[in-house]
mmCIF file of C-alpha atoms in Angstrom:
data_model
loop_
_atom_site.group_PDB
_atom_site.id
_atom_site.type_symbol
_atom_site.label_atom_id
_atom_site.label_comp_id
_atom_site.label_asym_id
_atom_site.label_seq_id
_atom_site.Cartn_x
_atom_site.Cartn_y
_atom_site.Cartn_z
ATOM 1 C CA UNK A 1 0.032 20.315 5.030
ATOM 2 C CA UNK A 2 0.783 16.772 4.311
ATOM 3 C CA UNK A 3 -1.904 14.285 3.252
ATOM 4 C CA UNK A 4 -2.568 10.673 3.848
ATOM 5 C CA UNK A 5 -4.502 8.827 1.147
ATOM 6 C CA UNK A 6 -6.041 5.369 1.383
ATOM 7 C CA UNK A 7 -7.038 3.878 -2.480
ATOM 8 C CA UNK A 8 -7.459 0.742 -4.239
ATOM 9 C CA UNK A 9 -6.137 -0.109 -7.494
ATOM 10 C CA UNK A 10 -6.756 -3.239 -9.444
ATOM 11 C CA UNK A 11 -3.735 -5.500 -9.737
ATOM 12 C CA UNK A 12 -3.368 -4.709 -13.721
ATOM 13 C CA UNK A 13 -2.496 -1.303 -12.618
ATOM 14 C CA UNK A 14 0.101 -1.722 -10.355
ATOM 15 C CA UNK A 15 1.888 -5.231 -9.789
ATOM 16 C CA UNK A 16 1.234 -9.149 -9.165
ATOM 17 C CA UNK A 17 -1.791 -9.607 -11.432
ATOM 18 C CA UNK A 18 -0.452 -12.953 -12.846
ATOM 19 C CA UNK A 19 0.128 -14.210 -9.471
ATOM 20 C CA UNK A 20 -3.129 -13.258 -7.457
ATOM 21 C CA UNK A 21 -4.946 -14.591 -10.888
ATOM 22 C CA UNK A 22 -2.664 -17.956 -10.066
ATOM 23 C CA UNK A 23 -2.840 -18.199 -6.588
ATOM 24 C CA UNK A 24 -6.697 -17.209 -5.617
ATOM 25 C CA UNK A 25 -6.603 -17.222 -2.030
ATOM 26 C CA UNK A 26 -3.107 -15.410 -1.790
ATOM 27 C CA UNK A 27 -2.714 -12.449 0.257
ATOM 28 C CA UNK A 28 0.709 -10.355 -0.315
ATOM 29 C CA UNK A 29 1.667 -7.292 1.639
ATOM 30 C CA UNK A 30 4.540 -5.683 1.218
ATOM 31 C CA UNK A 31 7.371 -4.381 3.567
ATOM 32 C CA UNK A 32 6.654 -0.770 4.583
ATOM 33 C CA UNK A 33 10.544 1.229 4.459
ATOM 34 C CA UNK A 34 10.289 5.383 4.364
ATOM 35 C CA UNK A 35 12.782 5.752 1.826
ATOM 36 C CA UNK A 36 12.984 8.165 -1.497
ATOM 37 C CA UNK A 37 15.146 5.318 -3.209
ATOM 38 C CA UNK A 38 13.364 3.695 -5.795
ATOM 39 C CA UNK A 39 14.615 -0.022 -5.295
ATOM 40 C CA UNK A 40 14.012 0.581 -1.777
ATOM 41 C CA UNK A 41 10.270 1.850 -1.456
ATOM 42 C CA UNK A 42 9.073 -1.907 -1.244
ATOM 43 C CA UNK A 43 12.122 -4.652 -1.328
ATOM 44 C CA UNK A 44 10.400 -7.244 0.505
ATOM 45 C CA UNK A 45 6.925 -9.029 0.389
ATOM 46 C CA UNK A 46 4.975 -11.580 2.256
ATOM 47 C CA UNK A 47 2.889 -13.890 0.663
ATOM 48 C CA UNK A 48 0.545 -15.672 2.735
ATOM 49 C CA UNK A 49 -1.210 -18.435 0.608
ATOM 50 C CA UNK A 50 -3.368 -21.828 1.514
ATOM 51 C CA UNK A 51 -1.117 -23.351 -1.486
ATOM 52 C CA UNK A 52 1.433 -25.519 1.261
ATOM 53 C CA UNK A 53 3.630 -25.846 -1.812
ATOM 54 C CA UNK A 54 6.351 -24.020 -2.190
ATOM 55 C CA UNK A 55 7.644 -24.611 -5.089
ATOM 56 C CA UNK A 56 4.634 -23.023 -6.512
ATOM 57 C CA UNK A 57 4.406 -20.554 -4.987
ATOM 58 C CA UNK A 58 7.926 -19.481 -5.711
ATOM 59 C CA UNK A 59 7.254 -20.563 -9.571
ATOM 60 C CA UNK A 60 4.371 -18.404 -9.768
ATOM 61 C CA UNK A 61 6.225 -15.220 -8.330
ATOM 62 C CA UNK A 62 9.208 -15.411 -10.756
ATOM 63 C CA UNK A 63 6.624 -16.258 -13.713
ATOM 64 C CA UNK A 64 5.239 -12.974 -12.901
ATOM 65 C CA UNK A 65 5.678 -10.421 -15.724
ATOM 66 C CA UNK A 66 5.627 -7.597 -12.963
ATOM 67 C CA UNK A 67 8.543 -9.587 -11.669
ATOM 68 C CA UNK A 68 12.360 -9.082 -12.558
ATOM 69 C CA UNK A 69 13.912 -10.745 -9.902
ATOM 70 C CA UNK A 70 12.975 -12.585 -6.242
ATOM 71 C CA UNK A 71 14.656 -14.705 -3.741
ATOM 72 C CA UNK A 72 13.030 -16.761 -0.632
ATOM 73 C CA UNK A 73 14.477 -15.144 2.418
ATOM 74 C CA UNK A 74 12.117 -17.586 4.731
ATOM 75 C CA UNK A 75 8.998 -19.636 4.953
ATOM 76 C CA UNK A 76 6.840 -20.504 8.108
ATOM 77 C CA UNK A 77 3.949 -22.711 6.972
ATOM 78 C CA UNK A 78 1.762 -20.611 4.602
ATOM 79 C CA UNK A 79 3.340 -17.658 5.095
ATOM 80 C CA UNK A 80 6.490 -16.954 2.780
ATOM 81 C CA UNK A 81 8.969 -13.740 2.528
ATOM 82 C CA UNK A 82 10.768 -12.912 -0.740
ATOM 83 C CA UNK A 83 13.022 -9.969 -2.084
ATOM 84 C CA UNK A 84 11.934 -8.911 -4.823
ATOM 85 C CA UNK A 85 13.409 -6.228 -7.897
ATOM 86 C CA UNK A 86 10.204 -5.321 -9.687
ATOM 87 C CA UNK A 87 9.623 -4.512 -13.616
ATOM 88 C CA UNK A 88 9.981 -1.247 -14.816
ATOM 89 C CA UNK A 89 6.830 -0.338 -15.533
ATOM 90 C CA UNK A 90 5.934 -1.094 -11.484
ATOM 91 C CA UNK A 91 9.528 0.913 -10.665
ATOM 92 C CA UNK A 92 7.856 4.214 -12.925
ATOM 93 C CA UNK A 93 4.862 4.330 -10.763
ATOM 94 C CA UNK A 94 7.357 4.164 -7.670
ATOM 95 C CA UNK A 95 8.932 7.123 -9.222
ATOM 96 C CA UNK A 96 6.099 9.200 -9.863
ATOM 97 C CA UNK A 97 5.688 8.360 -5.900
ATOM 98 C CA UNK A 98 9.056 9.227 -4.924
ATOM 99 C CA UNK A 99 9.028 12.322 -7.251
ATOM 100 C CA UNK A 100 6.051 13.788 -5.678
ATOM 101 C CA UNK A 101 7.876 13.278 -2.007
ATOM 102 C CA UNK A 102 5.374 10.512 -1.146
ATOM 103 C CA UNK A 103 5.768 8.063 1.124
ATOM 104 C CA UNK A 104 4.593 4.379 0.608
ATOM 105 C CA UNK A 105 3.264 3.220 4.015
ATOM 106 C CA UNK A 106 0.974 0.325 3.064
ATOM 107 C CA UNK A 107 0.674 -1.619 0.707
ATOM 108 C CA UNK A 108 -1.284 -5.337 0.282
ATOM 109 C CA UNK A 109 -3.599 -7.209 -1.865
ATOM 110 C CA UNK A 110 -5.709 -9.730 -2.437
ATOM 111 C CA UNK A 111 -8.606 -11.179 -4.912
ATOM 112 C CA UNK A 112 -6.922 -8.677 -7.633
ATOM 113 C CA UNK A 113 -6.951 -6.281 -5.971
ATOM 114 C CA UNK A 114 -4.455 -3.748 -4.131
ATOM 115 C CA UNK A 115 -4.778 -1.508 -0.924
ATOM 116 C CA UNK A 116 -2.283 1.284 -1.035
ATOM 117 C CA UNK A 117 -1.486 4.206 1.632
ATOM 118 C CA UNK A 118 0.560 6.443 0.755
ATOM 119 C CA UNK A 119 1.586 9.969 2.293
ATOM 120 C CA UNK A 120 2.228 13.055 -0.148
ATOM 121 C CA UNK A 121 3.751 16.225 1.129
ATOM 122 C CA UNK A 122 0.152 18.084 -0.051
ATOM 123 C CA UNK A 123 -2.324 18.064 -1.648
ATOM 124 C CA UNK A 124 -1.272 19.321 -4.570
ATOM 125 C CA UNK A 125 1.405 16.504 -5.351
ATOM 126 C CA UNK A 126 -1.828 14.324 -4.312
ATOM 127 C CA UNK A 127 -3.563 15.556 -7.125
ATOM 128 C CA UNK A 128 -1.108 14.873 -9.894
ATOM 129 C CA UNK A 129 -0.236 11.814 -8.781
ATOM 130 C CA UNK A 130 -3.823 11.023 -9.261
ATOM 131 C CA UNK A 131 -3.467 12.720 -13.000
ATOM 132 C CA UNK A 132 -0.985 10.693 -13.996
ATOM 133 C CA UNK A 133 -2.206 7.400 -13.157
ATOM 134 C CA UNK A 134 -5.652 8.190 -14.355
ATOM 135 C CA UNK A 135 -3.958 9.282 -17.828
ATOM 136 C CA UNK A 136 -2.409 5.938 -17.890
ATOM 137 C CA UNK A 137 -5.902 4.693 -18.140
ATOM 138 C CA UNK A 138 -6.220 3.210 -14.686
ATOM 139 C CA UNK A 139 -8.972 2.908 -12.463
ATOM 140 C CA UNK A 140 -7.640 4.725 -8.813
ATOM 141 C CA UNK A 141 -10.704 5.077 -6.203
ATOM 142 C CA UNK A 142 -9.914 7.536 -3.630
ATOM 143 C CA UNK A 143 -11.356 5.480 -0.394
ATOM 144 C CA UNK A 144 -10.047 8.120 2.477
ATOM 145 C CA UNK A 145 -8.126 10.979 3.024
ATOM 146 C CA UNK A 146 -7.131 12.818 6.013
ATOM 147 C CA UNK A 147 -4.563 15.278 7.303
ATOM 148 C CA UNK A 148 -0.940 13.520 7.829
ATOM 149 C CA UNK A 149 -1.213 15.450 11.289
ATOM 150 C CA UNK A 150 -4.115 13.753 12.326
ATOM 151 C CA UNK A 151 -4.131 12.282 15.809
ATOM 152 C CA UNK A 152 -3.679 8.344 15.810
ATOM 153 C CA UNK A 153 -7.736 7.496 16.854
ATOM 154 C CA UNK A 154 -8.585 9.512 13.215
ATOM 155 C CA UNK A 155 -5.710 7.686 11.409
ATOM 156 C CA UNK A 156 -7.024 4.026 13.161
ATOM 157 C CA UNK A 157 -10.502 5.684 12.516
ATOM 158 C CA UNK A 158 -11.250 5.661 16.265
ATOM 159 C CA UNK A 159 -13.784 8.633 17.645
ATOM 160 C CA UNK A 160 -12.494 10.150 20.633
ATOM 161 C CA UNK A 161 -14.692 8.170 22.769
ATOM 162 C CA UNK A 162 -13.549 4.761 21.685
ATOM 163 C CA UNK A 163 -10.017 6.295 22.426
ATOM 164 C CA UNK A 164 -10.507 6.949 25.706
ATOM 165 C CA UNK A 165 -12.545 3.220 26.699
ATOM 166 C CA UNK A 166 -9.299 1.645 24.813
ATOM 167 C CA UNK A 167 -7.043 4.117 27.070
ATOM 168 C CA UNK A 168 -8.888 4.029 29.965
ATOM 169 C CA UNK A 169 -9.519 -0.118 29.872
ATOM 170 C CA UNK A 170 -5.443 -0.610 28.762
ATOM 171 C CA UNK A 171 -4.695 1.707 32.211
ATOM 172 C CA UNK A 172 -7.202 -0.067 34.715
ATOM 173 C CA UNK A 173 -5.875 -3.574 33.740
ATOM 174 C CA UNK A 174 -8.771 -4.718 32.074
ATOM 175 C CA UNK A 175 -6.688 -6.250 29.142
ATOM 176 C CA UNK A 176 -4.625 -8.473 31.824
ATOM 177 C CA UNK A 177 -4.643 -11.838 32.893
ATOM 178 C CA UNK A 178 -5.897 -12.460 34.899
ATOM 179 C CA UNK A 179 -8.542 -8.736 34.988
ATOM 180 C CA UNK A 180 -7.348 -6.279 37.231
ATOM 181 C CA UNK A 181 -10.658 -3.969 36.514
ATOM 182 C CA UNK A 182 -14.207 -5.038 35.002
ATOM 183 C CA UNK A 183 -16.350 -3.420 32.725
ATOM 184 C CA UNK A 184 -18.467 -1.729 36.388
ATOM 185 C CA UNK A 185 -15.168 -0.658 37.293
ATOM 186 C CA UNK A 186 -14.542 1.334 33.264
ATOM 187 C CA UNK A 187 -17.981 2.434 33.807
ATOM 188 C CA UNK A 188 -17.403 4.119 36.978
ATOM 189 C CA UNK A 189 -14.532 5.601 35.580
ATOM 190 C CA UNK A 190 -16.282 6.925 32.469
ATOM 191 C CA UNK A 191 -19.526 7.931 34.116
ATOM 192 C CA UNK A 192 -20.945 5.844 31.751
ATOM 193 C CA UNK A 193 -23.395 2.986 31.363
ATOM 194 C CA UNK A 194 -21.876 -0.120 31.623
ATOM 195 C CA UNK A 195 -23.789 -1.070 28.042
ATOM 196 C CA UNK A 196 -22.440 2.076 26.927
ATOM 197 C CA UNK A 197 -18.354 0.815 27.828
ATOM 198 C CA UNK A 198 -19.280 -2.459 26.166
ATOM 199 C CA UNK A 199 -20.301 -1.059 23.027
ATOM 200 C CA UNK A 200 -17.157 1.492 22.328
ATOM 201 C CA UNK A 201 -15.334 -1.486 23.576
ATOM 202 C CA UNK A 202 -16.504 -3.691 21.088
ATOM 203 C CA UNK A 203 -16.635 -1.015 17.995
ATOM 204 C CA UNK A 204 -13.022 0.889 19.421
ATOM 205 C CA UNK A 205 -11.177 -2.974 19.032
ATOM 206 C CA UNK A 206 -13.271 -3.845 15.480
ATOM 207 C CA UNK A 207 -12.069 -0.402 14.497
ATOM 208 C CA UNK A 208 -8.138 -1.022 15.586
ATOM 209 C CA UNK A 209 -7.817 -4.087 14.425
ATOM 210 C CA UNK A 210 -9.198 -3.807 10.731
ATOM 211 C CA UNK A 211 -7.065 -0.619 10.236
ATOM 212 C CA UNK A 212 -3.885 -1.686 12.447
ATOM 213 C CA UNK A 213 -3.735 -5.675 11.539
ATOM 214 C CA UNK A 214 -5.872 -6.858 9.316
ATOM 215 C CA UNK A 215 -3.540 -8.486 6.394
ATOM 216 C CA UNK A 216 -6.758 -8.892 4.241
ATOM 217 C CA UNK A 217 -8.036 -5.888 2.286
ATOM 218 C CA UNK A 218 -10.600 -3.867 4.188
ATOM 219 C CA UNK A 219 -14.246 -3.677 3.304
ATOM 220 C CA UNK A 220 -14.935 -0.011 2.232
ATOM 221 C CA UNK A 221 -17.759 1.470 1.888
ATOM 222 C CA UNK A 222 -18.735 5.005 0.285
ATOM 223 C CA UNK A 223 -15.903 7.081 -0.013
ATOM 224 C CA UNK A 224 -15.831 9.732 3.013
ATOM 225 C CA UNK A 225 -13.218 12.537 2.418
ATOM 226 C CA UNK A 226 -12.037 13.494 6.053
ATOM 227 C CA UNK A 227 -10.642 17.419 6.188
#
């Protein structure tokens, strides 16, 4: 059975250190492809940085010793989007991806830190992926792991019941504008209290949106191996 990790890595292990050391409050994520070609696994990167310069921004990417190549494709006020052809060193970890049939589906960092998901066929190929990087003397902390089966409210790290106020609210209208059904209304529907609806509501959205949106890096806390 496939497996879905979630880890973080300081930037010295994997890529960018120079620049997130340069630009403090930059926040990079990188384009998600499913591919098993090497320069393909993650081409393109956003940078989102405070910095409304440019020119620095560009100067500190290609200054980058993680950093062979990059080009601006477009720039929107803070937010800028490069190609980029990465070291090799940052291309061998790729492979060791790659060459375990993983799949790279996020990837982003900030304050030195990256947050990677990535997908490996089992759990075997999990595990030495995990020996190699430790051997090369990197720091890789496991943050969660589930089943690459699991239904979309484990995967968003929704329970069941915030599922079904998010389902039940999206069907009812409640999300329109202007409200085609109230929280009364979700509560009927539910049989539950209407304190009870708010609550899931409230926990079922912070849930979605820090594991579906957020561009910043998640605040973990103890590590909670899901089987």
């Amino acid at each position: 059975m496939s497996v879905i990790t979630e880890f973080t890595v300081p930037a010295d292990a994997f890529a960018l250190e120079h620049t997130l050391e340069t630009l403090t409050d930059a926040t990079v994520e990188v384009e998600r492809l499913a591919t098993h070609s090497r320069e393909w696994v993650m081409p393109f990167l956003w940078v989102a940085v405070d910095e409304d310069d440019l020119e620095t921004v560009e100067t500190t990417l290609r200054n980058d010793p993680s950093v062979d190549e990059c080009t601006l494709l477009d720039s929107d006020s803070n937010v800028h989007y490069f190609t980029v052809d990465w070291d090799e060193p940052v291309q061998h970890l790729v492979d060791q991806i790659v060459d375990r049939h993983g799949v790279m589906q996020e990837a982003e960092a900030a304050n030195g830190t990256w947050y990677l998901k990535l997908q490996f066929v089992d759990r075997e190929a999990l595990e030495e992926f995990q020996t190699f990087f430790h051997e090369q003397g990197y720091a890789f902390e496991l943050q969660r792991m589930y089943p690459g089966s699991a239904p979309k409210e484990r995967e968003y790290d929704l329970t069941p019941e915030q599922r079904e106020v998010l389902v039940t609210a999206l069907r009812m209208g409640y999300f329109e504008v202007p409200r085609e059904a109230q929280i009364e209304d979700l509560s009927a529907a539910l049989d539950i209290s209407t304190n009870a609806v708010s609550e899931r509501l409230r926990r079922a959205t912070g849930n979605l949106t820090r594991n579906a949106l957020a561009v910043s890096l998640p605040a973990f806390g103890d590590v909670a191996v899901e089987r």
